[in-house]
Coordinates of C-alpha atoms in Angstrom, one line a residue:
M1422 CA -31.4 32.3 -24.4
M1423 CA -33.2 34.6 -26.5
S1424 CA -32.3 37.6 -24.5
R1425 CA -28.7 36.7 -25.3
V1426 CA -29.6 36.6 -29.2
Q1427 CA -31.1 40.3 -28.7
Q1428 CA -28.2 41.3 -27.5
W1429 CA -26.2 40.2 -30.2
S1430 CA -28.7 42.1 -32.5
T1431 CA -28.5 45.7 -30.7
Y1432 CA -24.9 45.1 -30.7
L1433 CA -24.8 44.5 -34.5
G1434 CA -26.9 47.2 -35.3
Q1435 CA -24.8 49.9 -33.3
I1436 CA -21.7 48.8 -35.4
R1437 CA -20.9 50.7 -38.5
V1438 CA -19.9 48.8 -41.5
P1439 CA -19.1 49.9 -45.3
H1440 CA -22.0 49.7 -47.6
W1441 CA -20.1 46.9 -49.7
S1442 CA -20.3 44.8 -46.6
R1443 CA -24.1 44.9 -46.4
T1444 CA -24.5 42.0 -48.7
W1445 CA -25.6 38.1 -48.0
P1446 CA -22.1 36.9 -47.2
F1447 CA -21.5 39.5 -44.7
S1448 CA -25.4 38.5 -43.0
V1449 CA -24.2 34.6 -43.5
A1450 CA -21.0 35.4 -41.6
M1451 CA -22.5 37.1 -38.7
L1452 CA -25.0 34.0 -38.4
S1453 CA -22.1 31.9 -38.0
V1454 CA -20.6 33.9 -35.6
M1455 CA -23.9 34.0 -33.6
V1456 CA -24.8 30.1 -34.2
S1457 CA -21.1 29.5 -32.7
W1458 CA -21.9 31.6 -29.2
P1459 CA -22.5 29.3 -26.2
G1460 CA -26.2 29.6 -25.3
A1461 CA -27.3 30.8 -29.2
C1462 CA -27.4 27.1 -30.5
P1463 CA -30.9 25.8 -30.6
C1464 CA -32.2 23.0 -28.5
P1465 CA -33.0 19.5 -30.4
S1466 CA -36.8 19.1 -30.9
E1467 CA -36.6 15.8 -28.6
C1468 CA -34.9 17.4 -25.5
E1469 CA -35.0 20.3 -23.0
C1470 CA -32.6 22.5 -22.5
T1471 CA -32.1 24.9 -19.6
D1472 CA -29.4 27.8 -20.4
R1473 CA -28.6 28.7 -17.0
S1474 CA -27.6 25.4 -15.3
R1475 CA -26.1 24.2 -18.9
S1476 CA -28.3 21.1 -19.0
V1477 CA -30.3 19.1 -21.5
E1478 CA -32.8 16.2 -21.1
C1479 CA -34.2 13.9 -23.5
R1480 CA -36.8 12.3 -21.6
N1481 CA -39.4 9.3 -23.1
T1482 CA -39.1 10.1 -26.7
N1483 CA -38.3 7.2 -28.4
L1484 CA -34.9 7.9 -29.7
T1485 CA -32.8 5.4 -31.3
Q1486 CA -29.4 7.4 -31.5
I1487 CA -28.4 10.3 -29.6
P1488 CA -29.6 13.4 -30.8
W1489 CA -28.1 16.2 -33.1
G1490 CA -27.8 19.3 -32.3
I1491 CA -27.2 19.1 -28.6
P1492 CA -25.8 22.6 -27.7
P1493 CA -21.9 22.2 -27.1
S1494 CA -21.6 24.1 -24.0
T1495 CA -23.8 21.4 -22.7
Q1496 CA -22.4 20.3 -18.9
N1497 CA -24.9 17.9 -17.8
L1498 CA -26.7 15.4 -20.2
L1499 CA -29.4 13.3 -19.4
I1500 CA -31.2 10.9 -22.1
T1501 CA -33.5 8.2 -20.4
G1502 CA -36.6 6.2 -21.5
N1503 CA -36.0 5.5 -25.1
N1504 CA -35.0 2.9 -27.3
I1505 CA -31.3 3.4 -28.2
S1506 CA -30.3 -0.1 -28.4
L1507 CA -26.4 0.3 -29.9
L1508 CA -23.9 2.7 -28.6
R1509 CA -21.9 2.8 -32.0
R1510 CA -17.8 4.1 -32.1
S1511 CA -17.8 8.0 -31.6
A1512 CA -21.8 7.8 -30.9
F1513 CA -21.1 11.4 -29.4
E1514 CA -18.5 13.2 -31.4
G1515 CA -20.0 12.5 -34.5
N1516 CA -23.5 13.9 -34.1
G1517 CA -22.7 17.2 -34.9
S1518 CA -21.8 18.8 -31.4
G1519 CA -18.4 19.1 -29.5
F1520 CA -18.7 18.2 -26.2
V1521 CA -15.9 19.5 -24.9
Y1522 CA -17.7 20.8 -21.4
L1523 CA -19.7 17.7 -20.9
G1524 CA -19.2 16.9 -16.8
T1525 CA -21.9 14.5 -16.3
L1526 CA -23.6 11.9 -19.0
S1527 CA -26.6 10.0 -17.9
L1528 CA -28.0 7.0 -20.1
P1529 CA -30.5 5.3 -17.7
G1530 CA -33.4 2.9 -19.2
N1531 CA -32.8 3.6 -23.0
Q1532 CA -32.9 -0.6 -23.5
I1533 CA -29.0 -0.5 -24.5
E1534 CA -27.7 -3.6 -25.5
G1535 CA -24.3 -2.9 -27.0
I1536 CA -21.3 -0.8 -26.4
E1537 CA -18.6 -0.5 -30.0
P1538 CA -15.3 0.5 -29.3
S1539 CA -14.1 4.2 -28.5
A1540 CA -18.4 5.0 -28.2
F1541 CA -17.3 7.8 -25.7
E1542 CA -14.6 8.9 -28.0
G1543 CA -14.3 12.8 -27.7
L1544 CA -15.8 13.3 -24.2
A1545 CA -12.2 13.4 -22.7
N1546 CA -13.5 15.6 -19.8
L1547 CA -16.5 13.4 -18.7
R1548 CA -16.5 13.1 -14.5
T1549 CA -19.7 10.5 -14.4
L1550 CA -21.2 8.1 -16.6
N1551 CA -24.2 6.8 -15.4
L1552 CA -25.3 3.7 -17.5
S1553 CA -27.7 1.9 -14.9
R1554 CA -31.5 0.3 -15.7
N1555 CA -30.2 -1.4 -19.7
T1556 CA -30.0 -4.7 -21.0
L1557 CA -26.0 -4.9 -21.9
A1558 CA -25.3 -8.1 -23.6
S1559 CA -22.4 -7.4 -25.3
I1560 CA -19.2 -4.5 -24.3
A1561 CA -16.5 -4.1 -26.6
A1562 CA -13.3 -4.0 -24.9
D1563 CA -12.2 -0.7 -25.7
A1564 CA -16.0 0.6 -25.1
F1565 CA -14.7 3.1 -22.0
L1566 CA -11.5 4.0 -24.0
G1567 CA -10.6 8.0 -23.6
L1568 CA -12.6 8.4 -20.6
C1569 CA -9.3 9.4 -19.0
Q1570 CA -11.1 11.7 -16.2
L1571 CA -13.8 9.7 -15.7
Q1572 CA -14.4 9.4 -11.8
S1573 CA -17.7 7.8 -11.4
L1574 CA -19.2 4.7 -13.4
S1575 CA -22.7 3.3 -12.4
M1576 CA -24.0 0.1 -14.1
N1577 CA -26.3 -1.0 -11.8
Y1578 CA -29.1 -3.7 -12.9
A1579 CA -27.7 -3.2 -16.2
L1580 CA -26.2 -6.2 -17.3
E1581 CA -26.8 -9.8 -18.7
P1582 CA -25.3 -12.8 -17.4
S1583 CA -23.2 -13.5 -20.4
V1584 CA -21.6 -10.0 -20.4
E1585 CA -19.6 -10.8 -17.5
D1586 CA -16.5 -11.5 -18.6
Q1587 CA -16.4 -8.6 -21.0
L1588 CA -17.5 -6.4 -18.5
W1589 CA -14.0 -7.0 -16.2
I1590 CA -12.0 -6.4 -19.9
A1591 CA -13.6 -3.7 -20.4
L1592 CA -13.2 -1.9 -17.0
R1593 CA -9.5 -2.5 -17.1
P1594 CA -7.4 0.3 -15.6
S1595 CA -5.6 1.2 -18.9
N1596 CA -9.5 2.5 -20.0
L1597 CA -10.2 4.1 -17.0
P1598 CA -7.1 5.2 -14.8
N1599 CA -9.0 7.8 -12.8
V1600 CA -12.3 6.0 -11.9
T1601 CA -12.9 6.5 -7.8
E1602 CA -16.1 5.4 -7.5
L1603 CA -17.7 1.8 -9.6
H1604 CA -21.3 1.0 -9.5
V1605 CA -22.1 -2.5 -10.5
A1606 CA -25.1 -3.5 -8.2
G1607 CA -28.1 -5.7 -9.0
N1608 CA -26.3 -7.9 -12.0
Y1609 CA -25.6 -11.6 -12.4
L1610 CA -22.2 -11.4 -11.7
T1611 CA -21.2 -14.8 -10.1
K1612 CA -17.2 -14.2 -9.7
L1613 CA -14.4 -11.8 -9.9
S1614 CA -11.8 -12.3 -12.5
E1615 CA -8.4 -11.6 -12.6
E1616 CA -9.1 -8.4 -14.6
A1617 CA -11.6 -7.6 -11.5
V1618 CA -8.6 -8.0 -9.2
S1619 CA -6.5 -5.8 -11.1
I1620 CA -8.7 -2.1 -10.2
G1621 CA -7.0 0.8 -10.5
S1622 CA -5.2 2.3 -7.5
S1623 CA -7.4 5.0 -7.7
L1624 CA -10.5 3.2 -7.0
Q1625 CA -12.3 4.2 -3.3
L1626 CA -15.7 2.6 -3.8
L1627 CA -16.5 -0.9 -5.2
D1628 CA -20.4 -1.6 -4.7
L1629 CA -20.8 -5.4 -5.6
R1630 CA -24.3 -6.0 -4.1
S1631 CA -27.2 -7.9 -4.9
N1632 CA -25.3 -10.2 -7.4
L1633 CA -25.0 -14.1 -7.3
L1634 CA -21.5 -13.7 -5.7
Q1635 CA -20.8 -16.8 -3.1
S1636 CA -17.1 -16.6 -2.3
I1637 CA -14.3 -14.0 -2.9
R1638 CA -10.7 -15.7 -3.4
K1639 CA -7.8 -14.6 -0.5
Q1640 CA -5.4 -13.2 -3.6
T1641 CA -8.4 -10.8 -4.6
I1642 CA -9.1 -9.6 -0.7
T1643 CA -5.0 -9.6 -0.6
L1644 CA -5.0 -7.0 -3.5
W1645 CA -8.0 -4.6 -2.3
Q1646 CA -6.2 -4.7 1.1
S1647 CA -3.3 -3.1 0.0
H1648 CA -5.7 0.2 -1.4
H1649 CA -6.6 1.3 2.1
K1650 CA -8.9 3.8 1.2
L1651 CA -11.3 0.9 -0.8
K1652 CA -14.7 0.6 0.6
V1653 CA -16.5 -2.2 -0.5
Y1654 CA -20.5 -3.3 -0.5
L1655 CA -21.2 -6.9 -0.5
S1656 CA -24.5 -7.4 0.6
S1657 CA -27.4 -9.4 -0.5
N1658 CA -25.4 -11.8 -2.1
P1659 CA -25.9 -15.8 -1.7
W1660 CA -22.9 -16.5 0.3
M1661 CA -22.0 -19.7 0.9
C1662 CA -20.6 -20.0 4.6
D1663 CA -18.3 -22.8 4.0
C1664 CA -14.5 -23.2 4.5
E1665 CA -13.7 -21.0 1.3
L1666 CA -15.7 -18.2 3.0
R1667 CA -13.0 -18.1 6.0
P1668 CA -11.0 -15.5 4.2
V1669 CA -14.0 -13.2 4.0
Y1670 CA -15.1 -14.1 7.2
W1671 CA -11.8 -12.7 8.4
W1672 CA -11.4 -9.6 6.7
L1673 CA -14.9 -8.7 7.8
R1674 CA -13.4 -9.3 11.2
N1675 CA -10.5 -7.7 11.3
T1676 CA -10.6 -4.6 9.1
S1677 CA -13.4 -1.9 8.2
Q1678 CA -13.4 -2.0 4.3
I1679 CA -16.1 -3.7 3.9
G1680 CA -19.0 -1.3 4.3
D1681 CA -22.4 -3.2 5.0
G1682 CA -20.3 -5.8 7.2
Q1683 CA -23.0 -6.2 9.3
L1684 CA -25.8 -7.1 6.8
L1685 CA -23.6 -9.8 4.9
T1686 CA -26.1 -13.3 5.5
C1687 CA -25.3 -16.9 4.6
F1688 CA -27.6 -18.7 2.1
S1689 CA -25.8 -22.1 2.3
P1690 CA -25.7 -24.4 3.8
S1691 CA -29.1 -24.8 4.7
T1692 CA -28.1 -25.1 8.8
L1693 CA -26.5 -21.6 8.7
N1694 CA -29.0 -20.3 6.0
G1695 CA -30.0 -16.4 7.2
S1696 CA -26.9 -16.6 9.4
I1697 CA -25.2 -13.2 9.9
L1698 CA -21.4 -14.0 8.5
S1699 CA -19.8 -11.8 11.4
Q1700 CA -21.7 -13.4 14.0
L1701 CA -20.5 -17.0 13.0
R1702 CA -17.6 -18.4 14.6
P1703 CA -14.2 -19.9 12.4
D1704 CA -15.7 -23.4 13.3
D1705 CA -18.8 -22.9 11.7
L1706 CA -17.2 -22.7 8.4
V1707 CA -16.7 -25.5 7.4
C1708 CA -17.0 -27.5 4.0
L1709 CA -18.8 -31.0 3.4
E1710 CA -15.4 -32.3 2.1
E1711 CA -13.6 -31.5 5.5
T1712 CA -17.0 -33.2 7.4
A1713 CA -16.6 -36.1 4.9
A1714 CA -12.9 -36.4 5.6
S1715 CA -13.4 -35.9 9.3
F1716 CA -15.6 -39.1 9.5
V1717 CA -13.2 -41.4 7.4
F1718 CA -10.3 -40.3 9.6
L1719 CA -12.6 -41.4 12.7
G1720 CA -13.4 -44.4 11.0
I1721 CA -9.8 -45.4 10.3
V1722 CA -8.7 -44.9 14.2
L1723 CA -11.9 -47.0 15.5
A1724 CA -11.1 -49.5 12.7
L1725 CA -6.9 -49.6 14.0
I1726 CA -8.1 -49.6 17.9
A1727 CA -10.6 -52.6 17.0
A1728 CA -7.7 -54.3 14.7
T1729 CA -5.6 -53.6 17.8
F1730 CA -7.6 -55.2 20.4
V1731 CA -8.1 -58.3 18.3
M1732 CA -4.8 -58.4 18.2
V1733 CA -4.1 -58.7 21.4
L1734 CA -6.7 -61.0 22.4
Y1735 CA -5.2 -63.2 19.9
L1736 CA -1.6 -63.1 21.3
N1737 CA -3.0 -63.9 24.3
R1738 CA -5.3 -66.3 23.6
R1739 CA -3.4 -69.3 26.4
G1740 CA -3.7 -66.7 29.0
L1741 CA -7.2 -66.0 28.2
K1742 CA -7.9 -69.9 28.1
R1743 CA -6.3 -70.6 31.6
W1744 CA -7.8 -67.3 33.3
A1745 CA -11.5 -68.8 31.6
R1746 CA -10.5 -71.8 33.1
N1747 CA -9.7 -70.9 36.6
F1748 CA -12.4 -68.3 36.6
R1749 CA -14.8 -71.9 35.7
Y1750 CA -13.2 -73.9 38.4
A1751 CA -13.5 -71.0 40.8
C1752 CA -17.4 -70.4 40.2
H1753 CA -17.7 -74.5 40.4
D1754 CA -16.5 -74.5 43.7
Q1755 CA -18.5 -71.6 45.1
M1756 CA -21.5 -73.4 43.7
D1757 CA -20.5 -76.1 45.4
G1758 CA -20.4 -74.6 48.4
Y1759 CA -23.9 -73.2 48.2
Q1760 CA -25.0 -76.6 47.9
Y1761 CA -23.5 -78.4 50.5
R1762 CA -25.0 -75.6 53.3
Y1763 CA -28.6 -76.3 51.5
E1764 CA -27.9 -80.0 52.3
Q1765 CA -27.2 -79.4 55.6
D1766 CA -29.8 -76.4 56.6
P1767 CA -32.5 -76.6 53.8
E1768 CA -34.5 -73.9 55.6
P1769 CA -32.2 -72.0 57.9
R1770 CA -35.3 -69.2 58.4
L1771 CA -37.6 -71.9 59.5
A1772 CA -35.2 -73.0 61.7
R1773 CA -34.6 -70.2 63.5
V1774 CA -38.5 -69.6 63.9
K1775 CA -39.2 -73.1 65.5
A1776 CA -36.0 -72.6 68.0
I1777 CA -37.9 -68.9 69.0
I1778 CA -41.3 -71.1 69.7

């Protein structure tokens, strides 16, 4: 940067100017030209600037807001390890720098708790935004308004449980029409609302790993299947492998949209805990309600069979009595025959022995 300033000084020294212009107004004008020239702007004391790569890094300096005086030629801006609790409206447009060339903005680990509407106003050419490892508890509906060129948004391990509904509203396609990658892994997401389902057609990667998802509705899967380029990552969620998970099961079996499908494991019920979803059979995915209903149905069927049997016995009671009487007589006659033979020859085996002797 100093070499360019020296070049400017040499160049200005070679220029012949009238005597009347060698006054302080002319010097001020020349100084303003030098300051406006990319690469001539000083670097904030809290940051480190690399001229060639147009990168600025502000690490662990206890910043409470976006620092002033960042060079307008900056293309990559990293601010991490600070205490910026709130991104206010126009947080980047009102700090004295015009970020016309800024393409990558990384704000991980700054303890950011809230994002106000239009917080990123003025970053029309931003392509990548990283908000991971923060503690976001409030996200305005228009927090990302104006990021029409944004392609990648990372919010891994950055959300509090209370912000789930606000997140999907802020990420609606009207705010982020060109996003191709959305990373929201490691949060407390328990469901996918209607706003989450209404993703933009440009989305190609959706990372939902390590959340608290237990199931996904069939309507959501149907919409995602219409985006043929979309890849979804779902591992490390506590999946409940019951009948409600059958849409995910058949989606996994019939498509390759789930990028980590072989890693999906069951958390409940206890009989399937740890089982790999892709290795189960469709009959394994049953609901407790279905099982209870099956037992109730079986009980009803058995009761009907028992009632039919009793009815048949009742209707044929006379015939049964006749059959029982005849059976008793037959048994009585048989016993009489045995008794008569015994009286005639009480010891038939002994009589044969005597005859042999």
